[in-house]
Amino acid sequence: MTLGQVIERTGMIIGVEGDSSQYPTQIANKLRDCVQTVYTELITEHVPLRTKEKATLSGNRLYFEDLSYGVREILKISSDAGRLKFNVFSEYVEVEDGYSGEVEVEYLYYVCPETNADRLILPPQFTEYIMAVGAAAEYFYRSSLIDEALFFRNRFESGVNNLSRSGRVYSLPRRRLL
């Protein structure tokens, strides 16, 4: 799913006619900002994005700008020798053991789509519809249509909660007659 697809779906929900290339500039920019806000909320609060990446330490430091995505939190740094202890600073991570060379870094990250062709990175259960409902709620809040905003916000939150929770299997004890 791309940013443009979600913007177009949000336009259908809020009642804007035509495809997203025909939207007035003001509405298109507002919808793009609403989708970006909902996407950022989703990946920071509900579905943290996690990745592993190979990187090279220089002087036992790894600078965040050397990684592919914006870093939210470093989870683990490991090498051939095993897991390495590290300290996080504002611009880099410093490995305590004085290790230099190639390491594997596991971290939480964030991204912000800029153009309509940018892909939204989400697990497959989060569909374009869920994103569009959240963006519609944000659009209505910004347009001071509170009743509509609350309606769509409730739909968005219940959808996200249903999709985020893991399905656990429960077994109930057999019932007997007394």
CSV table of N, CA and C in Angstrom, one decimal:
chain,number,residue,atom,x,y,z
A,1,MET,N,0.8,-1.2,0.0
A,1,MET,CA,0.0,0.0,0.0
A,1,MET,C,0.9,1.2,0.0
A,2,THR,N,0.5,2.2,-0.8
A,2,THR,CA,1.3,3.5,-0.9
A,2,THR,C,0.5,4.6,-0.2
A,3,LEU,N,1.3,5.7,0.0
A,3,LEU,CA,0.7,6.9,0.6
A,3,LEU,C,-0.5,7.4,-0.3
A,4,GLY,N,-0.3,7.4,-1.6
A,4,GLY,CA,-1.3,7.8,-2.6
A,4,GLY,C,-2.6,7.0,-2.5
A,5,GLN,N,-2.5,5.7,-2.3
A,5,GLN,CA,-3.6,4.8,-2.2
A,5,GLN,C,-4.4,5.2,-1.0
A,6,VAL,N,-3.8,5.4,0.1
A,6,VAL,CA,-4.5,5.7,1.4
A,6,VAL,C,-5.1,7.1,1.3
A,7,ILE,N,-4.4,8.0,0.6
A,7,ILE,CA,-5.0,9.4,0.5
A,7,ILE,C,-6.3,9.3,-0.4
A,8,GLU,N,-6.3,8.5,-1.4
A,8,GLU,CA,-7.4,8.3,-2.3
A,8,GLU,C,-8.6,7.7,-1.6
A,9,ARG,N,-8.3,6.6,-0.8
A,9,ARG,CA,-9.3,6.0,0.0
A,9,ARG,C,-9.9,6.9,1.1
A,10,THR,N,-9.0,7.7,1.7
A,10,THR,CA,-9.5,8.7,2.7
A,10,THR,C,-10.4,9.7,2.0
A,11,GLY,N,-10.1,10.1,0.8
A,11,GLY,CA,-10.9,11.0,0.0
A,11,GLY,C,-12.3,10.4,-0.2
A,12,MET,N,-12.4,9.2,-0.5
A,12,MET,CA,-13.7,8.5,-0.7
A,12,MET,C,-14.5,8.5,0.5
A,13,ILE,N,-13.8,8.3,1.7
A,13,ILE,CA,-14.5,8.2,3.0
A,13,ILE,C,-15.1,9.6,3.3
A,14,ILE,N,-14.3,10.7,3.1
A,14,ILE,CA,-14.8,12.0,3.5
A,14,ILE,C,-15.7,12.6,2.5
A,15,GLY,N,-15.8,12.0,1.3
A,15,GLY,CA,-16.7,12.5,0.3
A,15,GLY,C,-16.1,13.4,-0.8
A,16,VAL,N,-14.8,13.3,-1.0
A,16,VAL,CA,-14.2,14.2,-2.1
A,16,VAL,C,-14.3,13.4,-3.4
A,17,GLU,N,-14.8,14.0,-4.4
A,17,GLU,CA,-15.0,13.3,-5.7
A,17,GLU,C,-13.7,13.2,-6.5
A,18,GLY,N,-13.6,12.2,-7.4
A,18,GLY,CA,-12.5,12.0,-8.3
A,18,GLY,C,-11.3,11.3,-7.6
A,19,ASP,N,-10.2,11.2,-8.4
A,19,ASP,CA,-9.0,10.5,-7.9
A,19,ASP,C,-8.1,11.6,-7.3
A,20,SER,N,-7.1,11.2,-6.5
A,20,SER,CA,-6.3,12.1,-5.7
A,20,SER,C,-5.5,13.1,-6.6
A,21,SER,N,-5.3,12.9,-7.8
A,21,SER,CA,-4.6,13.9,-8.7
A,21,SER,C,-5.5,15.0,-9.0
A,22,GLN,N,-6.8,14.9,-8.8
A,22,GLN,CA,-7.8,16.0,-9.1
A,22,GLN,C,-8.2,16.7,-7.9
A,23,TYR,N,-7.7,16.4,-6.7
A,23,TYR,CA,-8.1,17.1,-5.5
A,23,TYR,C,-7.5,18.5,-5.5
A,24,PRO,N,-8.2,19.4,-5.0
A,24,PRO,CA,-7.6,20.8,-4.8
A,24,PRO,C,-6.4,20.7,-3.9
A,25,THR,N,-5.4,21.5,-4.2
A,25,THR,CA,-4.1,21.4,-3.5
A,25,THR,C,-4.2,21.5,-2.0
A,26,GLN,N,-5.1,22.3,-1.5
A,26,GLN,CA,-5.3,22.5,0.0
A,26,GLN,C,-5.8,21.2,0.6
A,27,ILE,N,-6.8,20.5,-0.1
A,27,ILE,CA,-7.3,19.3,0.5
A,27,ILE,C,-6.3,18.2,0.4
A,28,ALA,N,-5.6,18.1,-0.8
A,28,ALA,CA,-4.6,17.0,-1.0
A,28,ALA,C,-3.5,17.2,0.1
A,29,ASN,N,-3.0,18.4,0.4
A,29,ASN,CA,-2.0,18.6,1.4
A,29,ASN,C,-2.5,18.2,2.8
A,30,LYS,N,-3.7,18.6,3.1
A,30,LYS,CA,-4.3,18.3,4.4
A,30,LYS,C,-4.5,16.8,4.5
A,31,LEU,N,-4.9,16.1,3.5
A,31,LEU,CA,-5.1,14.6,3.6
A,31,LEU,C,-3.7,13.9,3.7
A,32,ARG,N,-2.7,14.4,3.0
A,32,ARG,CA,-1.4,13.8,3.1
A,32,ARG,C,-0.9,14.0,4.5
A,33,ASP,N,-1.0,15.1,5.1
A,33,ASP,CA,-0.6,15.4,6.5
A,33,ASP,C,-1.4,14.5,7.5
A,34,CYS,N,-2.7,14.3,7.2
A,34,CYS,CA,-3.5,13.4,8.1
A,34,CYS,C,-3.0,12.0,8.0
A,35,VAL,N,-2.7,11.5,6.8
A,35,VAL,CA,-2.3,10.1,6.7
A,35,VAL,C,-0.9,10.0,7.3
A,36,GLN,N,0.0,10.9,7.2
A,36,GLN,CA,1.3,10.9,7.8
A,36,GLN,C,1.2,10.9,9.3
A,37,THR,N,0.3,11.7,9.9
A,37,THR,CA,0.1,11.7,11.3
A,37,THR,C,-0.4,10.4,11.8
A,38,VAL,N,-1.4,9.8,11.2
A,38,VAL,CA,-1.9,8.5,11.6
A,38,VAL,C,-0.9,7.4,11.5
A,39,TYR,N,-0.1,7.4,10.4
A,39,TYR,CA,0.9,6.4,10.2
A,39,TYR,C,2.0,6.5,11.3
A,40,THR,N,2.4,7.7,11.6
A,40,THR,CA,3.4,7.9,12.6
A,40,THR,C,2.9,7.4,14.0
A,41,GLU,N,1.6,7.7,14.3
A,41,GLU,CA,1.0,7.3,15.5
A,41,GLU,C,0.9,5.7,15.6
A,42,LEU,N,0.6,5.2,14.4
A,42,LEU,CA,0.5,3.7,14.4
A,42,LEU,C,1.8,3.0,14.6
A,43,ILE,N,2.9,3.5,14.0
A,43,ILE,CA,4.2,2.8,14.1
A,43,ILE,C,4.9,3.2,15.4
A,44,THR,N,4.5,4.3,16.1
A,44,THR,CA,5.2,4.6,17.3
A,44,THR,C,4.4,4.0,18.5
A,45,GLU,N,3.1,3.8,18.5
A,45,GLU,CA,2.3,3.4,19.6
A,45,GLU,C,1.9,1.9,19.5
A,46,HIS,N,1.6,1.5,18.3
A,46,HIS,CA,0.9,0.1,18.2
A,46,HIS,C,1.8,-0.9,17.6
A,47,VAL,N,2.4,-0.6,16.5
A,47,VAL,CA,3.2,-1.5,15.7
A,47,VAL,C,4.6,-1.1,15.5
A,48,PRO,N,5.5,-1.3,16.5
A,48,PRO,CA,6.9,-0.8,16.3
A,48,PRO,C,7.5,-1.5,15.1
A,49,LEU,N,8.2,-0.8,14.3
A,49,LEU,CA,8.9,-1.4,13.1
A,49,LEU,C,10.3,-1.8,13.6
A,50,ARG,N,10.7,-3.0,13.3
A,50,ARG,CA,11.9,-3.6,13.8
A,50,ARG,C,12.7,-4.2,12.6
A,51,THR,N,14.0,-4.0,12.6
A,51,THR,CA,14.8,-4.5,11.5
A,51,THR,C,16.2,-4.9,12.1
A,52,LYS,N,16.9,-5.8,11.3
A,52,LYS,CA,18.3,-6.1,11.6
A,52,LYS,C,19.1,-5.7,10.4
A,53,GLU,N,20.3,-5.2,10.7
A,53,GLU,CA,21.1,-4.7,9.6
A,53,GLU,C,22.6,-4.9,9.9
A,54,LYS,N,23.4,-5.2,8.9
A,54,LYS,CA,24.8,-5.3,9.1
A,54,LYS,C,25.4,-3.9,9.0
A,55,ALA,N,26.4,-3.6,9.9
A,55,ALA,CA,27.0,-2.3,9.9
A,55,ALA,C,28.5,-2.5,10.4
A,56,THR,N,29.3,-1.5,10.1
A,56,THR,CA,30.7,-1.5,10.5
A,56,THR,C,31.0,-0.5,11.6
A,57,LEU,N,31.6,-1.0,12.7
A,57,LEU,CA,32.0,0.0,13.7
A,57,LEU,C,33.3,0.6,13.4
A,58,SER,N,33.4,1.8,13.7
A,58,SER,CA,34.7,2.5,13.5
A,58,SER,C,35.1,3.2,14.8
A,59,GLY,N,36.2,2.7,15.4
A,59,GLY,CA,36.6,3.3,16.7
A,59,GLY,C,35.5,2.9,17.8
A,60,ASN,N,35.0,1.7,17.7
A,60,ASN,CA,34.0,1.2,18.6
A,60,ASN,C,32.7,2.0,18.7
A,61,ARG,N,32.4,2.8,17.6
A,61,ARG,CA,31.2,3.6,17.5
A,61,ARG,C,30.4,3.3,16.3
A,62,LEU,N,29.2,3.4,16.4
A,62,LEU,CA,28.3,3.3,15.3
A,62,LEU,C,27.3,4.5,15.3
A,63,TYR,N,27.5,5.3,14.2
A,63,TYR,CA,26.6,6.5,14.1
A,63,TYR,C,25.3,6.2,13.5
A,64,PHE,N,24.2,6.8,14.1
A,64,PHE,CA,22.9,6.5,13.6
A,64,PHE,C,22.7,6.8,12.2
A,65,GLU,N,23.4,7.8,11.7
A,65,GLU,CA,23.2,8.2,10.3
A,65,GLU,C,23.7,7.2,9.3
A,66,ASP,N,24.5,6.2,9.8
A,66,ASP,CA,25.0,5.1,9.0
A,66,ASP,C,24.0,4.0,8.8
A,67,LEU,N,23.0,4.0,9.5
A,67,LEU,CA,21.9,3.0,9.4
A,67,LEU,C,20.9,3.5,8.4
A,68,SER,N,20.1,2.5,7.8
A,68,SER,CA,19.2,2.8,6.7
A,68,SER,C,18.0,3.6,7.1
A,69,TYR,N,17.5,3.5,8.4
A,69,TYR,CA,16.3,4.1,8.8
A,69,TYR,C,16.6,5.0,10.0
A,70,GLY,N,15.7,5.9,10.4
A,70,GLY,CA,15.8,6.7,11.6
A,70,GLY,C,15.6,5.8,12.8
A,71,VAL,N,16.5,5.9,13.7
A,71,VAL,CA,16.6,4.9,14.9
A,71,VAL,C,15.7,5.5,16.0
A,72,ARG,N,14.8,4.6,16.5
A,72,ARG,CA,14.0,4.9,17.7
A,72,ARG,C,14.7,4.3,18.9
A,73,GLU,N,15.2,3.0,18.8
A,73,GLU,CA,15.8,2.4,19.9
A,73,GLU,C,16.7,1.2,19.4
A,74,ILE,N,17.9,1.2,19.9
A,74,ILE,CA,18.8,0.0,19.6
A,74,ILE,C,18.4,-1.1,20.6
A,75,LEU,N,18.1,-2.3,20.0
A,75,LEU,CA,17.7,-3.4,20.8
A,75,LEU,C,18.9,-4.3,21.1
A,76,LYS,N,19.7,-4.6,20.1
A,76,LYS,CA,20.8,-5.5,20.3
A,76,LYS,C,21.9,-5.3,19.2
A,77,ILE,N,23.1,-5.4,19.7
A,77,ILE,CA,24.3,-5.4,18.8
A,77,ILE,C,25.1,-6.7,19.0
A,78,SER,N,25.3,-7.4,17.9
A,78,SER,CA,26.0,-8.7,18.1
A,78,SER,C,27.1,-8.8,17.0
A,79,SER,N,28.1,-9.6,17.3
A,79,SER,CA,29.2,-9.9,16.4
A,79,SER,C,29.3,-11.4,16.3
A,80,ASP,N,30.4,-11.8,15.6
A,80,ASP,CA,30.7,-13.2,15.6
A,80,ASP,C,31.0,-13.8,17.0
A,81,ALA,N,31.5,-12.9,17.9
A,81,ALA,CA,31.9,-13.3,19.2
A,81,ALA,C,30.7,-13.4,20.1
A,82,GLY,N,29.5,-12.9,19.7
A,82,GLY,CA,28.3,-12.9,20.5
A,82,GLY,C,27.7,-11.5,20.7
A,83,ARG,N,26.9,-11.4,21.7
A,83,ARG,CA,26.2,-10.1,22.0
A,83,ARG,C,27.2,-9.1,22.6
A,84,LEU,N,27.1,-7.9,22.2
A,84,LEU,CA,28.0,-6.9,22.7
A,84,LEU,C,27.3,-5.9,23.6
A,85,LYS,N,27.9,-5.4,24.6
A,85,LYS,CA,27.3,-4.4,25.5
A,85,LYS,C,27.6,-3.0,24.9
A,86,PHE,N,26.6,-2.2,25.0
A,86,PHE,CA,26.7,-0.8,24.4
A,86,PHE,C,26.1,0.2,25.2
A,87,ASN,N,26.5,1.5,24.9
A,87,ASN,CA,25.9,2.7,25.6
A,87,ASN,C,25.4,3.5,24.4
A,88,VAL,N,24.2,4.1,24.6
A,88,VAL,CA,23.6,4.9,23.6
A,88,VAL,C,23.8,6.4,23.9
A,89,PHE,N,24.2,7.1,22.9
A,89,PHE,CA,24.4,8.6,23.0
A,89,PHE,C,23.5,9.2,22.0
A,90,SER,N,23.5,10.5,22.0
A,90,SER,CA,22.5,11.3,21.1
A,90,SER,C,22.8,11.0,19.6
A,91,GLU,N,24.0,10.8,19.2
A,91,GLU,CA,24.3,10.7,17.8
A,91,GLU,C,24.9,9.3,17.4
A,92,TYR,N,25.2,8.5,18.4
A,92,TYR,CA,25.9,7.3,18.1
A,92,TYR,C,25.7,6.3,19.2
A,93,VAL,N,26.1,5.0,19.0
A,93,VAL,CA,26.2,4.0,20.0
A,93,VAL,C,27.6,3.6,20.1
A,94,GLU,N,28.0,3.4,21.4
A,94,GLU,CA,29.4,3.1,21.6
A,94,GLU,C,29.5,1.7,22.3
A,95,VAL,N,30.2,0.8,21.7
A,95,VAL,CA,30.4,-0.5,22.2
A,95,VAL,C,31.4,-0.5,23.3
A,96,GLU,N,31.1,-1.2,24.4
A,96,GLU,CA,32.0,-1.1,25.6
A,96,GLU,C,33.3,-1.9,25.5
A,97,ASP,N,33.2,-3.0,24.7
A,97,ASP,CA,34.3,-3.9,24.6
A,97,ASP,C,35.5,-3.4,23.8
A,98,GLY,N,35.3,-2.3,23.1
A,98,GLY,CA,36.4,-1.8,22.2
A,98,GLY,C,36.4,-2.6,20.9
A,99,TYR,N,35.3,-3.1,20.5
A,99,TYR,CA,35.3,-4.0,19.3
A,99,TYR,C,35.2,-3.1,18.1
A,100,SER,N,35.9,-3.4,17.1
A,100,SER,CA,35.8,-2.8,15.8
A,100,SER,C,35.6,-3.8,14.7
A,101,GLY,N,34.8,-3.5,13.7
A,101,GLY,CA,34.5,-4.5,12.6
A,101,GLY,C,33.1,-4.5,12.3
A,102,GLU,N,32.7,-5.6,11.7
A,102,GLU,CA,31.3,-5.7,11.3
A,102,GLU,C,30.4,-6.3,12.4
A,103,VAL,N,29.2,-5.7,12.6
A,103,VAL,CA,28.3,-6.2,13.6
A,103,VAL,C,26.9,-6.2,13.0
A,104,GLU,N,26.0,-6.9,13.7
A,104,GLU,CA,24.6,-6.9,13.3
A,104,GLU,C,23.9,-6.2,14.3
A,105,VAL,N,23.1,-5.2,13.9
A,105,VAL,CA,22.4,-4.3,14.7
A,105,VAL,C,20.9,-4.6,14.6
A,106,GLU,N,20.2,-4.8,15.7
A,106,GLU,CA,18.8,-4.9,15.7
A,106,GLU,C,18.2,-3.7,16.4
A,107,TYR,N,17.3,-3.0,15.7
A,107,TYR,CA,16.7,-1.8,16.2
A,107,TYR,C,15.3,-1.5,15.8
A,108,LEU,N,14.6,-0.7,16.6
A,108,LEU,CA,13.3,-0.2,16.2
A,108,LEU,C,13.6,1.1,15.4
A,109,TYR,N,12.7,1.3,14.4
A,109,TYR,CA,13.0,2.5,13.5
A,109,TYR,C,11.6,3.2,13.2
A,110,TYR,N,11.8,4.3,12.6
A,110,TYR,CA,10.6,5.0,12.1
A,110,TYR,C,10.9,5.6,10.7
A,111,VAL,N,9.9,5.7,9.9
A,111,VAL,CA,10.0,6.3,8.6
A,111,VAL,C,8.8,7.3,8.4
A,112,CYS,N,8.9,8.2,7.5
A,112,CYS,CA,7.8,9.1,7.2
A,112,CYS,C,7.7,9.2,5.7
A,113,PRO,N,6.6,8.7,5.1
A,113,PRO,CA,6.5,8.8,3.7
A,113,PRO,C,6.3,10.3,3.2
A,114,GLU,N,6.9,10.6,2.1
A,114,GLU,CA,6.9,12.0,1.6
A,114,GLU,C,6.1,12.2,0.4
A,115,THR,N,6.2,11.2,-0.6
A,115,THR,CA,5.5,11.4,-1.9
A,115,THR,C,4.4,10.3,-1.9
A,116,ASN,N,3.5,10.5,-2.9
A,116,ASN,CA,2.4,9.6,-3.0
A,116,ASN,C,2.8,8.2,-3.4
A,117,ALA,N,4.0,8.0,-4.0
A,117,ALA,CA,4.5,6.7,-4.4
A,117,ALA,C,5.2,6.0,-3.3
A,118,ASP,N,5.5,6.6,-2.2
A,118,ASP,CA,6.2,6.0,-1.1
A,118,ASP,C,5.3,4.9,-0.4
A,119,ARG,N,5.9,3.8,-0.2
A,119,ARG,CA,5.2,2.6,0.4
A,119,ARG,C,5.2,2.8,1.9
A,120,LEU,N,4.0,2.4,2.5
A,120,LEU,CA,3.8,2.4,3.9
A,120,LEU,C,4.2,1.1,4.4
A,121,ILE,N,5.2,1.0,5.3
A,121,ILE,CA,5.7,-0.2,5.9
A,121,ILE,C,4.8,-0.6,7.1
A,122,LEU,N,4.0,-1.6,6.9
A,122,LEU,CA,3.1,-2.1,8.0
A,122,LEU,C,2.9,-3.6,7.9
A,123,PRO,N,2.6,-4.3,9.0
A,123,PRO,CA,2.3,-5.7,8.8
A,123,PRO,C,1.1,-5.9,7.9
A,124,PRO,N,0.9,-7.0,7.3
A,124,PRO,CA,-0.2,-7.2,6.3
A,124,PRO,C,-1.6,-7.1,6.8
A,125,GLN,N,-1.8,-7.3,8.1
A,125,GLN,CA,-3.2,-7.2,8.6
A,125,GLN,C,-3.7,-5.7,8.7
A,126,PHE,N,-2.8,-4.7,8.6
A,126,PHE,CA,-3.2,-3.3,8.6
A,126,PHE,C,-3.4,-2.9,7.2
A,127,THR,N,-4.7,-2.8,6.8
A,127,THR,CA,-5.0,-2.6,5.4
A,127,THR,C,-5.1,-1.1,5.2
A,128,GLU,N,-5.3,-0.8,3.9
A,128,GLU,CA,-5.5,0.6,3.5
A,128,GLU,C,-6.7,1.2,4.1
A,129,TYR,N,-7.8,0.4,4.3
A,129,TYR,CA,-9.0,0.9,4.9
A,129,TYR,C,-8.8,1.4,6.3
A,130,ILE,N,-8.1,0.6,7.1
A,130,ILE,CA,-7.8,1.0,8.5
A,130,ILE,C,-7.1,2.4,8.6
A,131,MET,N,-6.1,2.5,7.7
A,131,MET,CA,-5.3,3.7,7.6
A,131,MET,C,-6.2,4.9,7.2
A,132,ALA,N,-7.1,4.6,6.2
A,132,ALA,CA,-8.0,5.7,5.7
A,132,ALA,C,-9.0,6.1,6.8
A,133,VAL,N,-9.5,5.2,7.5
A,133,VAL,CA,-10.4,5.5,8.6
A,133,VAL,C,-9.8,6.4,9.6
A,134,GLY,N,-8.5,6.1,10.0
A,134,GLY,CA,-7.8,6.9,11.0
A,134,GLY,C,-7.5,8.3,10.4
A,135,ALA,N,-7.1,8.4,9.1
A,135,ALA,CA,-6.9,9.6,8.5
A,135,ALA,C,-8.1,10.5,8.3
A,136,ALA,N,-9.3,9.8,8.1
A,136,ALA,CA,-10.5,10.5,8.0
A,136,ALA,C,-10.9,11.2,9.4
A,137,ALA,N,-10.6,10.4,10.4
A,137,ALA,CA,-10.9,11.0,11.8
A,137,ALA,C,-10.0,12.2,12.0
A,138,GLU,N,-8.7,12.1,11.7
A,138,GLU,CA,-7.8,13.2,11.8
A,138,GLU,C,-8.3,14.4,11.0
A,139,TYR,N,-8.7,14.1,9.8
A,139,TYR,CA,-9.2,15.2,8.9
A,139,TYR,C,-10.4,15.9,9.5
A,140,PHE,N,-11.4,15.1,10.0
A,140,PHE,CA,-12.5,15.7,10.6
A,140,PHE,C,-12.2,16.5,11.9
A,141,TYR,N,-11.2,16.0,12.7
A,141,TYR,CA,-10.8,16.8,13.8
A,141,TYR,C,-10.2,18.2,13.4
A,142,ARG,N,-9.4,18.2,12.4
A,142,ARG,CA,-8.8,19.4,11.9
A,142,ARG,C,-9.8,20.3,11.2
A,143,SER,N,-10.9,19.7,10.8
A,143,SER,CA,-12.0,20.6,10.2
A,143,SER,C,-13.0,21.0,11.2
A,144,SER,N,-12.8,20.7,12.5
A,144,SER,CA,-13.7,21.0,13.6
A,144,SER,C,-15.1,20.3,13.5
A,145,LEU,N,-15.1,19.1,12.8
A,145,LEU,CA,-16.3,18.3,12.8
A,145,LEU,C,-16.2,17.2,13.8
A,146,ILE,N,-16.4,17.5,15.1
A,146,ILE,CA,-16.1,16.6,16.2
A,146,ILE,C,-16.9,15.4,16.2
A,147,ASP,N,-18.2,15.4,15.9
A,147,ASP,CA,-19.0,14.2,15.9
A,147,ASP,C,-18.5,13.2,14.9
A,148,GLU,N,-18.2,13.6,13.7
A,148,GLU,CA,-17.7,12.7,12.6
A,148,GLU,C,-16.3,12.2,13.0
A,149,ALA,N,-15.5,13.1,13.6
A,149,ALA,CA,-14.2,12.7,14.0
A,149,ALA,C,-14.2,11.6,15.1
A,150,LEU,N,-15.1,11.8,16.1
A,150,LEU,CA,-15.2,10.8,17.1
A,150,LEU,C,-15.7,9.4,16.6
A,151,PHE,N,-16.7,9.5,15.6
A,151,PHE,CA,-17.2,8.3,15.0
A,151,PHE,C,-16.0,7.5,14.3
A,152,PHE,N,-15.3,8.2,13.5
A,152,PHE,CA,-14.2,7.5,12.8
A,152,PHE,C,-13.0,7.1,13.7
A,153,ARG,N,-12.8,7.9,14.7
A,153,ARG,CA,-11.7,7.6,15.6
A,153,ARG,C,-12.0,6.3,16.4
A,154,ASN,N,-13.3,6.2,16.8
A,154,ASN,CA,-13.7,4.9,17.5
A,154,ASN,C,-13.5,3.7,16.6
A,155,ARG,N,-13.9,3.9,15.3
A,155,ARG,CA,-13.7,2.8,14.4
A,155,ARG,C,-12.3,2.4,14.2
A,156,PHE,N,-11.4,3.5,14.1
A,156,PHE,CA,-10.0,3.3,13.9
A,156,PHE,C,-9.4,2.6,15.1
A,157,GLU,N,-9.7,3.0,16.3
A,157,GLU,CA,-9.1,2.5,17.5
A,157,GLU,C,-9.5,1.0,17.7
A,158,SER,N,-10.8,0.7,17.5
A,158,SER,CA,-11.3,-0.6,17.7
A,158,SER,C,-10.6,-1.6,16.6
A,159,GLY,N,-10.5,-1.1,15.4
A,159,GLY,CA,-9.8,-1.9,14.4
A,159,GLY,C,-8.4,-2.1,14.7
A,160,VAL,N,-7.7,-1.1,15.1
A,160,VAL,CA,-6.3,-1.3,15.5
A,160,VAL,C,-6.1,-2.2,16.7
A,161,ASN,N,-7.0,-2.1,17.7
A,161,ASN,CA,-6.9,-3.0,18.9
A,161,ASN,C,-7.2,-4.4,18.5
A,162,ASN,N,-8.2,-4.7,17.6
A,162,ASN,CA,-8.5,-6.0,17.2
A,162,ASN,C,-7.3,-6.6,16.3
A,163,LEU,N,-6.7,-5.8,15.5
A,163,LEU,CA,-5.6,-6.3,14.7
A,163,LEU,C,-4.3,-6.4,15.4
A,164,SER,N,-4.1,-5.7,16.5
A,164,SER,CA,-2.8,-5.7,17.2
A,164,SER,C,-2.7,-6.8,18.3
A,165,ARG,N,-3.8,-7.2,18.8
A,165,ARG,CA,-3.7,-8.2,19.9
A,165,ARG,C,-3.5,-9.6,19.3
A,166,SER,N,-2.8,-10.4,20.0
A,166,SER,CA,-2.5,-11.7,19.5
A,166,SER,C,-3.6,-12.7,19.9
A,167,GLY,N,-3.9,-13.6,19.0
A,167,GLY,CA,-5.0,-14.5,19.3
A,167,GLY,C,-4.5,-15.6,20.2
A,168,ARG,N,-5.0,-15.6,21.4
A,168,ARG,CA,-4.6,-16.7,22.3
A,168,ARG,C,-5.7,-17.7,22.4
A,169,VAL,N,-5.3,-18.9,22.6
A,169,VAL,CA,-6.3,-20.0,22.7
A,169,VAL,C,-6.5,-20.3,24.1
A,170,TYR,N,-7.8,-20.3,24.4
A,170,TYR,CA,-8.2,-20.6,25.8
A,170,TYR,C,-9.0,-21.9,25.8
A,171,SER,N,-8.9,-22.7,26.8
A,171,SER,CA,-9.7,-23.9,26.9
A,171,SER,C,-10.6,-23.8,28.2
A,172,LEU,N,-11.8,-24.0,28.0
A,172,LEU,CA,-12.8,-23.8,29.1
A,172,LEU,C,-13.0,-25.2,29.7
A,173,PRO,N,-13.2,-25.3,31.0
A,173,PRO,CA,-13.4,-26.6,31.6
A,173,PRO,C,-14.8,-27.1,31.2
A,174,ARG,N,-14.9,-28.4,31.2
A,174,ARG,CA,-16.2,-29.0,30.8
A,174,ARG,C,-17.2,-28.7,31.9
A,175,ARG,N,-18.4,-28.5,31.4
A,175,ARG,CA,-19.5,-28.2,32.4
A,175,ARG,C,-20.2,-29.6,32.7
A,176,ARG,N,-20.6,-29.7,34.0
A,176,ARG,CA,-21.3,-30.9,34.4
A,176,ARG,C,-22.6,-30.5,35.1
A,177,LEU,N,-23.5,-31.4,35.0
A,177,LEU,CA,-24.8,-31.2,35.7
A,177,LEU,C,-24.6,-31.5,37.2
A,178,LEU,N,-25.2,-30.7,38.0
A,178,LEU,CA,-25.1,-31.0,39.5
A,178,LEU,C,-26.1,-31.9,40.0
